[in-house]
Amino acid sequence: MSATSQVYSSRSIANYLLEQCGARGGLDPLQTIKLTYIAHGFHLGFYDDPLIEDDVEAWKYGPVVRPVYSMVPYGSSKVTQPITLERPNLTARDKGLVDAIIQNYSGLSGLYLSSLTHQQGTPWAITWQRFGQNAVIPRELIREHYKRVIAGGSAAVGTLGL
C-alpha cells in the first residue's frame, strides 16, 4: 500500500454512498452492497490499493461485504439514512473515485449490479468454483479483474474521469 493510501471500513463507505444518494431517493440494500464492492474494485484497479479494510465473500448471488450486508435494513425498498455512525474522512482522490461510481452506477438496479458482479470469469465466479460459498475473494483477483475492466475501456469506465 502506498504511503498516501487510506483504507476505510466498508460500513463508512456504504454510509457515504447512502448520504450522497439519499436526496435522490436512496439506494436499495442490494445496490448499497454492490456499489461498495464496485468502488473497492475500481480503487484496486486504478490505484493497486484497497478502498475497504473488510474482506469480500463469494455468496450465492455474488460478492458480498459482510459488515455492510449485516447493517442494511432488508425489507425496505430504499435506504435513505446512514446504516451506522461511521463516516469516512475521504481523501480527495478517494472521494473523486466514489463520487464517480455513484454518478455512473447508482442509477442501475441492485439486480443488474448483482448480475455484473457474478458473471463467468469474475472474481466471484473464480472464487465460487475454487473454494465454494462464503469463501473470501482474494484481493488480487479483484484487482486484476478491475484492471482488465479499466483496460477494456467500457463506456462506464470512460466516464469515471479518473
Short mmCIF file of C-alpha atoms in Angstrom, two decimals:
data_model
loop_
_atom_site.label_atom_id
_atom_site.label_comp_id
_atom_site.label_asym_id
_atom_site.label_seq_id
_atom_site.Cartn_x
_atom_site.Cartn_y
_atom_site.Cartn_z
CA MET A 1 0.00 0.00 0.00
CA SER A 2 1.37 3.41 -0.88
CA ALA A 3 2.22 5.90 1.85
CA THR A 4 -0.64 8.22 0.81
CA SER A 5 -3.29 5.49 0.77
CA GLN A 6 -6.02 5.23 3.32
CA VAL A 7 -8.25 2.23 3.93
CA TYR A 8 -11.81 2.67 5.24
CA SER A 9 -14.35 0.44 6.92
CA SER A 10 -16.88 -0.88 4.43
CA ARG A 11 -19.72 0.48 6.57
CA SER A 12 -18.31 4.01 6.34
CA ILE A 13 -18.10 3.75 2.54
CA ALA A 14 -21.68 2.43 2.44
CA ASN A 15 -22.73 5.37 4.61
CA TYR A 16 -21.06 7.79 2.21
CA LEU A 17 -22.90 6.18 -0.71
CA LEU A 18 -26.21 6.44 1.15
CA GLU A 19 -25.60 10.04 2.18
CA GLN A 20 -24.85 11.06 -1.38
CA CYS A 21 -27.82 9.17 -2.82
CA GLY A 22 -30.32 9.92 -0.03
CA ALA A 23 -31.62 13.14 -1.57
CA ARG A 24 -32.18 11.27 -4.85
CA GLY A 25 -34.34 8.62 -3.21
CA GLY A 26 -31.63 6.43 -1.67
CA LEU A 27 -30.34 3.04 -2.65
CA ASP A 28 -31.89 -0.36 -2.20
CA PRO A 29 -29.97 -2.79 0.05
CA LEU A 30 -28.52 -4.72 -2.89
CA GLN A 31 -27.31 -1.51 -4.58
CA THR A 32 -25.62 -0.48 -1.34
CA ILE A 33 -23.72 -3.77 -1.06
CA LYS A 34 -22.76 -3.95 -4.74
CA LEU A 35 -21.71 -0.29 -5.03
CA THR A 36 -19.44 -0.70 -2.00
CA TYR A 37 -17.82 -3.68 -3.75
CA ILE A 38 -17.58 -1.93 -7.13
CA ALA A 39 -15.95 1.14 -5.60
CA HIS A 40 -13.46 -1.14 -3.85
CA GLY A 41 -12.78 -2.98 -7.11
CA PHE A 42 -12.14 0.17 -9.11
CA HIS A 43 -9.93 1.51 -6.32
CA LEU A 44 -7.83 -1.65 -6.50
CA GLY A 45 -7.81 -1.45 -10.31
CA PHE A 46 -6.76 2.18 -10.54
CA TYR A 47 -4.51 2.54 -7.50
CA ASP A 48 -3.44 -1.03 -6.56
CA ASP A 49 -4.65 -0.36 -3.01
CA PRO A 50 -7.86 -1.43 -1.27
CA LEU A 51 -10.58 1.08 -0.51
CA ILE A 52 -12.09 -1.00 2.29
CA GLU A 53 -10.44 -2.96 5.06
CA ASP A 54 -13.07 -5.69 5.08
CA ASP A 55 -12.99 -8.89 3.06
CA VAL A 56 -15.37 -9.58 0.20
CA GLU A 57 -17.01 -13.01 0.23
CA ALA A 58 -18.44 -15.17 -2.55
CA TRP A 59 -22.10 -15.66 -1.67
CA LYS A 60 -24.74 -17.36 -3.81
CA TYR A 61 -25.80 -14.15 -5.59
CA GLY A 62 -22.41 -12.56 -5.99
CA PRO A 63 -19.77 -10.76 -3.95
CA VAL A 64 -20.86 -9.55 -0.53
CA VAL A 65 -19.15 -7.36 2.04
CA ARG A 66 -20.49 -8.97 5.21
CA PRO A 67 -20.32 -5.88 7.50
CA VAL A 68 -22.45 -3.91 5.01
CA TYR A 69 -24.86 -6.81 4.48
CA SER A 70 -25.34 -7.15 8.23
CA MET A 71 -26.28 -3.46 8.59
CA VAL A 72 -28.58 -2.71 5.65
CA PRO A 73 -32.27 -2.94 6.53
CA TYR A 74 -33.78 -5.63 4.34
CA GLY A 75 -37.46 -5.35 3.75
CA SER A 76 -37.20 -1.70 2.78
CA SER A 77 -37.16 -0.85 -0.88
CA LYS A 78 -34.83 2.13 -0.46
CA VAL A 79 -32.36 3.07 2.23
CA THR A 80 -32.09 6.83 2.65
CA GLN A 81 -30.44 7.08 6.06
CA PRO A 82 -26.94 6.05 7.20
CA ILE A 83 -26.65 2.48 8.47
CA THR A 84 -24.20 3.34 11.26
CA LEU A 85 -22.49 6.34 12.80
CA GLU A 86 -19.25 5.64 10.92
CA ARG A 87 -18.27 8.36 8.46
CA PRO A 88 -15.24 8.19 6.21
CA ASN A 89 -12.85 11.09 6.08
CA LEU A 90 -12.22 10.50 2.38
CA THR A 91 -9.11 11.84 0.73
CA ALA A 92 -9.79 13.99 -2.34
CA ARG A 93 -8.68 11.13 -4.61
CA ASP A 94 -10.94 8.58 -2.90
CA LYS A 95 -13.90 10.97 -2.81
CA GLY A 96 -13.47 11.55 -6.54
CA LEU A 97 -13.49 7.82 -7.24
CA VAL A 98 -16.52 7.06 -5.05
CA ASP A 99 -18.40 10.05 -6.48
CA ALA A 100 -17.66 8.77 -10.00
CA ILE A 101 -19.01 5.33 -9.04
CA ILE A 102 -22.17 6.98 -7.72
CA GLN A 103 -22.59 9.02 -10.90
CA ASN A 104 -22.06 6.04 -13.21
CA TYR A 105 -23.58 3.12 -11.31
CA SER A 106 -26.16 4.31 -8.76
CA GLY A 107 -28.87 4.51 -11.42
CA LEU A 108 -28.56 0.77 -12.09
CA SER A 109 -30.79 -1.61 -10.17
CA GLY A 110 -29.38 -3.83 -7.46
CA LEU A 111 -30.29 -6.88 -9.52
CA TYR A 112 -28.42 -5.53 -12.54
CA LEU A 113 -25.36 -4.69 -10.42
CA SER A 114 -25.53 -8.20 -8.98
CA SER A 115 -25.56 -9.68 -12.49
CA LEU A 116 -22.50 -7.58 -13.42
CA THR A 117 -20.52 -8.80 -10.44
CA HIS A 118 -21.15 -12.51 -10.71
CA GLN A 119 -20.70 -13.37 -14.36
CA GLN A 120 -18.34 -16.11 -15.51
CA GLY A 121 -14.70 -15.06 -15.19
CA THR A 122 -15.33 -12.53 -12.44
CA PRO A 123 -13.54 -12.76 -9.08
CA TRP A 124 -16.79 -14.07 -7.59
CA ALA A 125 -17.12 -16.89 -10.16
CA ILE A 126 -13.48 -17.95 -9.82
CA THR A 127 -13.67 -18.00 -6.02
CA TRP A 128 -17.06 -19.75 -6.00
CA GLN A 129 -15.75 -22.50 -8.30
CA ARG A 130 -12.45 -22.98 -6.46
CA PHE A 131 -13.41 -22.54 -2.82
CA GLY A 132 -17.20 -22.56 -2.55
CA GLN A 133 -19.82 -20.49 -0.84
CA ASN A 134 -18.79 -17.74 1.60
CA ALA A 135 -15.09 -18.03 0.71
CA VAL A 136 -13.11 -14.80 0.83
CA ILE A 137 -12.46 -13.44 -2.66
CA PRO A 138 -8.71 -12.72 -2.89
CA ARG A 139 -7.97 -9.02 -3.36
CA GLU A 140 -5.53 -9.90 -6.11
CA LEU A 141 -8.38 -11.44 -8.14
CA ILE A 142 -10.47 -8.30 -7.64
CA ARG A 143 -7.51 -6.06 -8.55
CA GLU A 144 -6.69 -7.96 -11.74
CA HIS A 145 -10.34 -8.12 -12.82
CA TYR A 146 -10.84 -4.37 -12.43
CA LYS A 147 -7.55 -3.65 -14.19
CA ARG A 148 -8.95 -5.62 -17.15
CA VAL A 149 -12.26 -3.73 -16.94
CA ILE A 150 -10.36 -0.43 -16.94
CA ALA A 151 -8.07 -1.51 -19.78
CA GLY A 152 -11.11 -2.65 -21.75
CA GLY A 153 -12.38 0.91 -21.72
CA SER A 154 -16.07 0.23 -21.21
CA ALA A 155 -18.34 3.26 -21.52
CA ALA A 156 -18.84 3.43 -17.74
CA VAL A 157 -15.09 3.40 -17.09
CA GLY A 158 -14.56 6.12 -19.67
CA THR A 159 -16.93 8.44 -17.86
CA LEU A 160 -15.29 7.91 -14.48
CA GLY A 161 -12.88 10.68 -15.38
CA LEU A 162 -10.03 9.16 -13.38
#
